[in-house]
mmCIF file with all atom_site columns, C-alpha atoms in Angstrom:
data_model
loop_
_atom_site.group_PDB
_atom_site.id
_atom_site.type_symbol
_atom_site.label_atom_id
_atom_site.label_alt_id
_atom_site.label_comp_id
_atom_site.label_asym_id
_atom_site.label_entity_id
_atom_site.label_seq_id
_atom_site.pdbx_PDB_ins_code
_atom_site.Cartn_x
_atom_site.Cartn_y
_atom_site.Cartn_z
_atom_site.occupancy
_atom_site.B_iso_or_equiv
_atom_site.pdbx_formal_charge
_atom_site.auth_seq_id
_atom_site.auth_comp_id
_atom_site.auth_asym_id
_atom_site.auth_atom_id
_atom_site.pdbx_PDB_model_num
ATOM 1   C CA . GLN A 1 1   ? 0.078   0.094  0.150   1.00 86.00 ? 25  GLN A CA 1
ATOM 2   C CA . VAL A 1 2   ? 1.430   3.175  -1.092  1.00 94.00 ? 26  VAL A CA 1
ATOM 3   C CA . GLN A 1 3   ? -0.443  7.076  0.535   1.00 97.00 ? 27  GLN A CA 1
ATOM 4   C CA . LEU A 1 4   ? -0.116  10.153 -1.123  1.00 98.00 ? 28  LEU A CA 1
ATOM 5   C CA . VAL A 1 5   ? -0.649  13.125 -0.236  1.00 98.00 ? 29  VAL A CA 1
ATOM 6   C CA . ALA A 1 6   ? -0.507  16.131 -2.929  1.00 98.00 ? 30  ALA A CA 1
ATOM 7   C CA . SER A 1 7   ? -0.083  20.424 -2.149  1.00 97.00 ? 31  SER A CA 1
ATOM 8   C CA . GLY A 1 8   ? 0.596   23.239 -3.382  1.00 98.00 ? 32  GLY A CA 1
ATOM 9   C CA . GLY A 1 9   ? -2.417  24.387 -5.705  1.00 97.00 ? 33  GLY A CA 1
ATOM 10  C CA . GLY A 1 10  ? -3.691  27.278 -5.173  1.00 98.00 ? 34  GLY A CA 1
ATOM 11  C CA . LEU A 1 11  ? -5.095  30.853 -7.038  1.00 98.00 ? 35  LEU A CA 1
ATOM 12  C CA . VAL A 1 12  ? -2.523  32.086 -9.991  1.00 98.00 ? 36  VAL A CA 1
ATOM 13  C CA . GLN A 1 13  ? -2.588  34.707 -12.823 1.00 98.00 ? 37  GLN A CA 1
ATOM 14  C CA . ALA A 1 14  ? -2.200  33.455 -15.930 1.00 98.00 ? 38  ALA A CA 1
ATOM 15  C CA . GLY A 1 15  ? 1.430   33.659 -16.732 1.00 98.00 ? 39  GLY A CA 1
ATOM 16  C CA . GLY A 1 16  ? 2.160   32.490 -12.925 1.00 98.00 ? 40  GLY A CA 1
ATOM 17  C CA . SER A 1 17  ? 3.600   29.831 -11.480 1.00 98.00 ? 41  SER A CA 1
ATOM 18  C CA . LEU A 1 18  ? 3.120   27.224 -8.834  1.00 98.00 ? 42  LEU A CA 1
ATOM 19  C CA . ARG A 1 19  ? 5.169   24.144 -8.143  1.00 98.00 ? 43  ARG A CA 1
ATOM 20  C CA . LEU A 1 20  ? 3.101   20.952 -6.855  1.00 98.00 ? 44  LEU A CA 1
ATOM 21  C CA . SER A 1 21  ? 4.206   18.572 -4.031  1.00 98.00 ? 45  SER A CA 1
ATOM 22  C CA . CYS A 1 22  ? 3.507   14.883 -4.146  1.00 98.00 ? 46  CYS A CA 1
ATOM 23  C CA . ALA A 1 23  ? 4.712   12.798 -0.408  1.00 98.00 ? 47  ALA A CA 1
ATOM 24  C CA . ALA A 1 24  ? 4.316   8.994  -0.788  1.00 97.00 ? 48  ALA A CA 1
ATOM 25  C CA . SER A 1 25  ? 4.465   6.815  2.281   1.00 93.00 ? 49  SER A CA 1
ATOM 26  C CA . GLY A 1 26  ? 3.934   3.055  2.902   1.00 86.00 ? 50  GLY A CA 1
ATOM 27  C CA . ARG A 1 27  ? 6.594   1.034  0.445   1.00 82.00 ? 51  ARG A CA 1
ATOM 28  C CA . THR A 1 28  ? 9.947   1.740  -1.340  1.00 93.00 ? 52  THR A CA 1
ATOM 29  C CA . PHE A 1 29  ? 8.697   5.140  -3.333  1.00 95.00 ? 53  PHE A CA 1
ATOM 30  C CA . SER A 1 30  ? 11.588  4.475  -5.936  1.00 95.00 ? 54  SER A CA 1
ATOM 31  C CA . ASN A 1 31  ? 9.766   1.273  -6.877  1.00 96.00 ? 55  ASN A CA 1
ATOM 32  C CA . TYR A 1 32  ? 6.815   2.889  -8.376  1.00 97.00 ? 56  TYR A CA 1
ATOM 33  C CA . LEU A 1 33  ? 6.928   5.231  -11.669 1.00 97.00 ? 57  LEU A CA 1
ATOM 34  C CA . MET A 1 34  ? 4.773   8.178  -10.560 1.00 98.00 ? 58  MET A CA 1
ATOM 35  C CA . GLY A 1 35  ? 2.506   10.048 -12.824 1.00 98.00 ? 59  GLY A CA 1
ATOM 36  C CA . TRP A 1 36  ? 0.484   13.646 -12.947 1.00 98.00 ? 60  TRP A CA 1
ATOM 37  C CA . PHE A 1 37  ? -3.030  13.675 -13.872 1.00 98.00 ? 61  PHE A CA 1
ATOM 38  C CA . ARG A 1 38  ? -5.843  16.002 -13.719 1.00 98.00 ? 62  ARG A CA 1
ATOM 39  C CA . GLN A 1 39  ? -10.269 16.460 -13.936 1.00 98.00 ? 63  GLN A CA 1
ATOM 40  C CA . ALA A 1 40  ? -11.635 20.132 -14.538 1.00 97.00 ? 64  ALA A CA 1
ATOM 41  C CA . PRO A 1 41  ? -15.358 19.774 -13.925 1.00 93.00 ? 65  PRO A CA 1
ATOM 42  C CA . GLY A 1 42  ? -17.289 18.112 -16.738 1.00 95.00 ? 66  GLY A CA 1
ATOM 43  C CA . LYS A 1 43  ? -14.499 16.418 -17.638 1.00 97.00 ? 67  LYS A CA 1
ATOM 44  C CA . GLU A 1 44  ? -12.267 13.025 -17.940 1.00 97.00 ? 68  GLU A CA 1
ATOM 45  C CA . ARG A 1 45  ? -9.490  12.954 -15.914 1.00 98.00 ? 69  ARG A CA 1
ATOM 46  C CA . GLU A 1 46  ? -6.332  13.457 -18.241 1.00 97.00 ? 70  GLU A CA 1
ATOM 47  C CA . PHE A 1 47  ? -2.172  12.779 -18.224 1.00 98.00 ? 71  PHE A CA 1
ATOM 48  C CA . VAL A 1 48  ? -0.452  15.513 -17.764 1.00 98.00 ? 72  VAL A CA 1
ATOM 49  C CA . ALA A 1 49  ? 3.015   14.011 -16.895 1.00 98.00 ? 73  ALA A CA 1
ATOM 50  C CA . ALA A 1 50  ? 5.013   10.764 -15.699 1.00 98.00 ? 74  ALA A CA 1
ATOM 51  C CA . ILE A 1 51  ? 8.516   10.362 -14.712 1.00 98.00 ? 75  ILE A CA 1
ATOM 52  C CA . THR A 1 52  ? 10.796  6.805  -14.485 1.00 97.00 ? 76  THR A CA 1
ATOM 53  C CA . ARG A 1 53  ? 11.504  4.988  -11.040 1.00 96.00 ? 77  ARG A CA 1
ATOM 54  C CA . SER A 1 54  ? 14.798  6.483  -11.164 1.00 95.00 ? 78  SER A CA 1
ATOM 55  C CA . GLY A 1 55  ? 14.026  10.259 -12.456 1.00 95.00 ? 79  GLY A CA 1
ATOM 56  C CA . GLY A 1 56  ? 16.165  9.854  -15.360 1.00 96.00 ? 80  GLY A CA 1
ATOM 57  C CA . SER A 1 57  ? 13.432  9.812  -18.374 1.00 96.00 ? 81  SER A CA 1
ATOM 58  C CA . THR A 1 58  ? 9.534   11.881 -18.357 1.00 97.00 ? 82  THR A CA 1
ATOM 59  C CA . GLN A 1 59  ? 7.047   11.906 -20.267 1.00 96.00 ? 83  GLN A CA 1
ATOM 60  C CA . SER A 1 60  ? 4.188   15.281 -20.818 1.00 96.00 ? 84  SER A CA 1
ATOM 61  C CA . ALA A 1 61  ? 1.283   15.884 -22.727 1.00 96.00 ? 85  ALA A CA 1
ATOM 62  C CA . ASP A 1 62  ? 1.390   17.907 -25.397 1.00 96.00 ? 86  ASP A CA 1
ATOM 63  C CA . SER A 1 63  ? -0.829  20.313 -23.916 1.00 97.00 ? 87  SER A CA 1
ATOM 64  C CA . VAL A 1 64  ? 1.682   21.525 -21.317 1.00 98.00 ? 88  VAL A CA 1
ATOM 65  C CA . LYS A 1 65  ? 4.686   20.074 -22.643 1.00 97.00 ? 89  LYS A CA 1
ATOM 66  C CA . GLY A 1 66  ? 7.301   23.033 -21.877 1.00 97.00 ? 90  GLY A CA 1
ATOM 67  C CA . ARG A 1 67  ? 5.678   24.577 -19.313 1.00 98.00 ? 91  ARG A CA 1
ATOM 68  C CA . PHE A 1 68  ? 5.290   21.908 -17.243 1.00 98.00 ? 92  PHE A CA 1
ATOM 69  C CA . THR A 1 69  ? 8.284   19.908 -15.461 1.00 98.00 ? 93  THR A CA 1
ATOM 70  C CA . ILE A 1 70  ? 7.799   16.854 -13.195 1.00 98.00 ? 94  ILE A CA 1
ATOM 71  C CA . SER A 1 71  ? 10.792  15.254 -10.939 1.00 98.00 ? 95  SER A CA 1
ATOM 72  C CA . ARG A 1 72  ? 11.223  13.218 -8.439  1.00 98.00 ? 96  ARG A CA 1
ATOM 73  C CA . ASP A 1 73  ? 13.880  13.365 -5.643  1.00 98.00 ? 97  ASP A CA 1
ATOM 74  C CA . ASN A 1 74  ? 13.452  9.333  -3.519  1.00 97.00 ? 98  ASN A CA 1
ATOM 75  C CA . ALA A 1 75  ? 15.465  10.553 -1.186  1.00 96.00 ? 99  ALA A CA 1
ATOM 76  C CA . LYS A 1 76  ? 12.657  12.569 0.304   1.00 97.00 ? 100 LYS A CA 1
ATOM 77  C CA . ASN A 1 77  ? 9.949   10.188 -1.691  1.00 97.00 ? 101 ASN A CA 1
ATOM 78  C CA . THR A 1 78  ? 8.223   13.662 -3.085  1.00 98.00 ? 102 THR A CA 1
ATOM 79  C CA . VAL A 1 79  ? 7.090   13.672 -6.861  1.00 98.00 ? 103 VAL A CA 1
ATOM 80  C CA . TYR A 1 80  ? 7.049   17.112 -8.122  1.00 98.00 ? 104 TYR A CA 1
ATOM 81  C CA . LEU A 1 81  ? 5.216   19.210 -10.664 1.00 98.00 ? 105 LEU A CA 1
ATOM 82  C CA . GLN A 1 82  ? 6.292   22.553 -11.521 1.00 98.00 ? 106 GLN A CA 1
ATOM 83  C CA . MET A 1 83  ? 3.829   24.971 -13.443 1.00 98.00 ? 107 MET A CA 1
ATOM 84  C CA . ASP A 1 84  ? 4.446   27.762 -15.406 1.00 98.00 ? 108 ASP A CA 1
ATOM 85  C CA . SER A 1 85  ? 3.562   29.805 -18.179 1.00 98.00 ? 109 SER A CA 1
ATOM 86  C CA . LEU A 1 86  ? -0.298  29.412 -16.645 1.00 98.00 ? 110 LEU A CA 1
ATOM 87  C CA . LYS A 1 87  ? -3.231  29.144 -18.352 1.00 98.00 ? 111 LYS A CA 1
ATOM 88  C CA . SER A 1 88  ? -6.973  29.122 -17.615 1.00 97.00 ? 112 SER A CA 1
ATOM 89  C CA . GLU A 1 89  ? -7.107  25.759 -19.381 1.00 97.00 ? 113 GLU A CA 1
ATOM 90  C CA . ASP A 1 90  ? -4.761  24.640 -17.383 1.00 98.00 ? 114 ASP A CA 1
ATOM 91  C CA . THR A 1 91  ? -7.023  25.090 -14.179 1.00 98.00 ? 115 THR A CA 1
ATOM 92  C CA . ALA A 1 92  ? -8.620  21.796 -12.820 1.00 98.00 ? 116 ALA A CA 1
ATOM 93  C CA . VAL A 1 93  ? -7.672  19.237 -10.211 1.00 98.00 ? 117 VAL A CA 1
ATOM 94  C CA . TYR A 1 94  ? -4.605  17.986 -9.951  1.00 98.00 ? 118 TYR A CA 1
ATOM 95  C CA . TYR A 1 95  ? -4.002  14.696 -9.021  1.00 98.00 ? 119 TYR A CA 1
ATOM 96  C CA . CYS A 1 96  ? -0.233  12.199 -8.686  1.00 98.00 ? 120 CYS A CA 1
ATOM 97  C CA . ALA A 1 97  ? -0.341  7.978  -8.872  1.00 98.00 ? 121 ALA A CA 1
ATOM 98  C CA . ALA A 1 98  ? 2.040   5.135  -8.349  1.00 98.00 ? 122 ALA A CA 1
ATOM 99  C CA . SER A 1 99  ? 2.332   2.570  -10.674 1.00 97.00 ? 123 SER A CA 1
ATOM 100 C CA . ARG A 1 100 ? 3.973   -0.552 -9.838  1.00 95.00 ? 124 ARG A CA 1
ATOM 101 C CA . GLY A 1 101 ? 4.173   -2.263 -13.357 1.00 87.00 ? 125 GLY A CA 1
ATOM 102 C CA . ALA A 1 102 ? 3.752   0.909  -16.056 1.00 86.00 ? 126 ALA A CA 1
ATOM 103 C CA . LEU A 1 103 ? 6.678   1.982  -18.100 1.00 89.00 ? 127 LEU A CA 1
ATOM 104 C CA . LEU A 1 104 ? 6.293   5.231  -20.052 1.00 90.00 ? 128 LEU A CA 1
ATOM 105 C CA . LYS A 1 105 ? 5.451   4.816  -23.606 1.00 86.00 ? 129 LYS A CA 1
ATOM 106 C CA . PRO A 1 106 ? 4.663   6.863  -27.208 1.00 84.00 ? 130 PRO A CA 1
ATOM 107 C CA . ARG A 1 107 ? 1.456   7.905  -25.899 1.00 87.00 ? 131 ARG A CA 1
ATOM 108 C CA . SER A 1 108 ? 0.033   9.596  -22.794 1.00 91.00 ? 132 SER A CA 1
ATOM 109 C CA . LEU A 1 109 ? -0.467  7.147  -19.636 1.00 94.00 ? 133 LEU A CA 1
ATOM 110 C CA . ARG A 1 110 ? -4.484  5.830  -18.985 1.00 96.00 ? 134 ARG A CA 1
ATOM 111 C CA . PRO A 1 111 ? -5.727  6.516  -15.114 1.00 97.00 ? 135 PRO A CA 1
ATOM 112 C CA . SER A 1 112 ? -6.104  2.333  -15.253 1.00 96.00 ? 136 SER A CA 1
ATOM 113 C CA . GLU A 1 113 ? -2.643  1.583  -15.292 1.00 96.00 ? 137 GLU A CA 1
ATOM 114 C CA . PHE A 1 114 ? -1.860  2.990  -11.325 1.00 97.00 ? 138 PHE A CA 1
ATOM 115 C CA . ASP A 1 115 ? -2.435  1.469  -8.666  1.00 97.00 ? 139 ASP A CA 1
ATOM 116 C CA . TYR A 1 116 ? -2.732  4.030  -5.881  1.00 97.00 ? 140 TYR A CA 1
ATOM 117 C CA . TRP A 1 117 ? -4.035  7.553  -6.136  1.00 98.00 ? 141 TRP A CA 1
ATOM 118 C CA . GLY A 1 118 ? -3.948  11.077 -4.000  1.00 97.00 ? 142 GLY A CA 1
ATOM 119 C CA . GLN A 1 119 ? -6.215  13.124 -2.551  1.00 95.00 ? 143 GLN A CA 1
ATOM 120 C CA . GLY A 1 120 ? -5.853  16.075 -5.366  1.00 95.00 ? 144 GLY A CA 1
ATOM 121 C CA . THR A 1 121 ? -5.170  19.601 -4.472  1.00 98.00 ? 145 THR A CA 1
ATOM 122 C CA . GLN A 1 122 ? -7.183  22.641 -7.124  1.00 98.00 ? 146 GLN A CA 1
ATOM 123 C CA . VAL A 1 123 ? -5.496  24.469 -9.683  1.00 98.00 ? 147 VAL A CA 1
ATOM 124 C CA . THR A 1 124 ? -6.997  27.759 -10.641 1.00 98.00 ? 148 THR A CA 1
ATOM 125 C CA . VAL A 1 125 ? -5.480  29.712 -12.684 1.00 98.00 ? 149 VAL A CA 1
ATOM 126 C CA . SER A 1 126 ? -7.831  33.536 -13.536 1.00 97.00 ? 150 SER A CA 1
ATOM 127 C CA . SER A 1 127 ? -7.238  35.442 -16.831 1.00 90.00 ? 151 SER A CA 1
#
């Protein structure tokens, strides 16, 4: 069992930045591929970014590429999402997730490929 606690959301103006954090506990953090998803009202949960167990490779959705950066610190059992140049369309609840078996693929990862989820943190971007 892995427990994930996301934090760092808030209200920011368009063009601004936020840094989300997700602290993990319960199992060996470095055994899990980590990801960030988001869900806007009335929409399905969508992939944002993922990072391999070692942190050596990352993948991002086209909609955030060049603006968002995922990273992890295995010594601190934490994964981060640095969000820059925020847009109003980035407004959503952001969830971190952990996967035992998933690998990065030449397509967006699906929520069903992740085993554990954090509680979500709200990001609101005002235009």
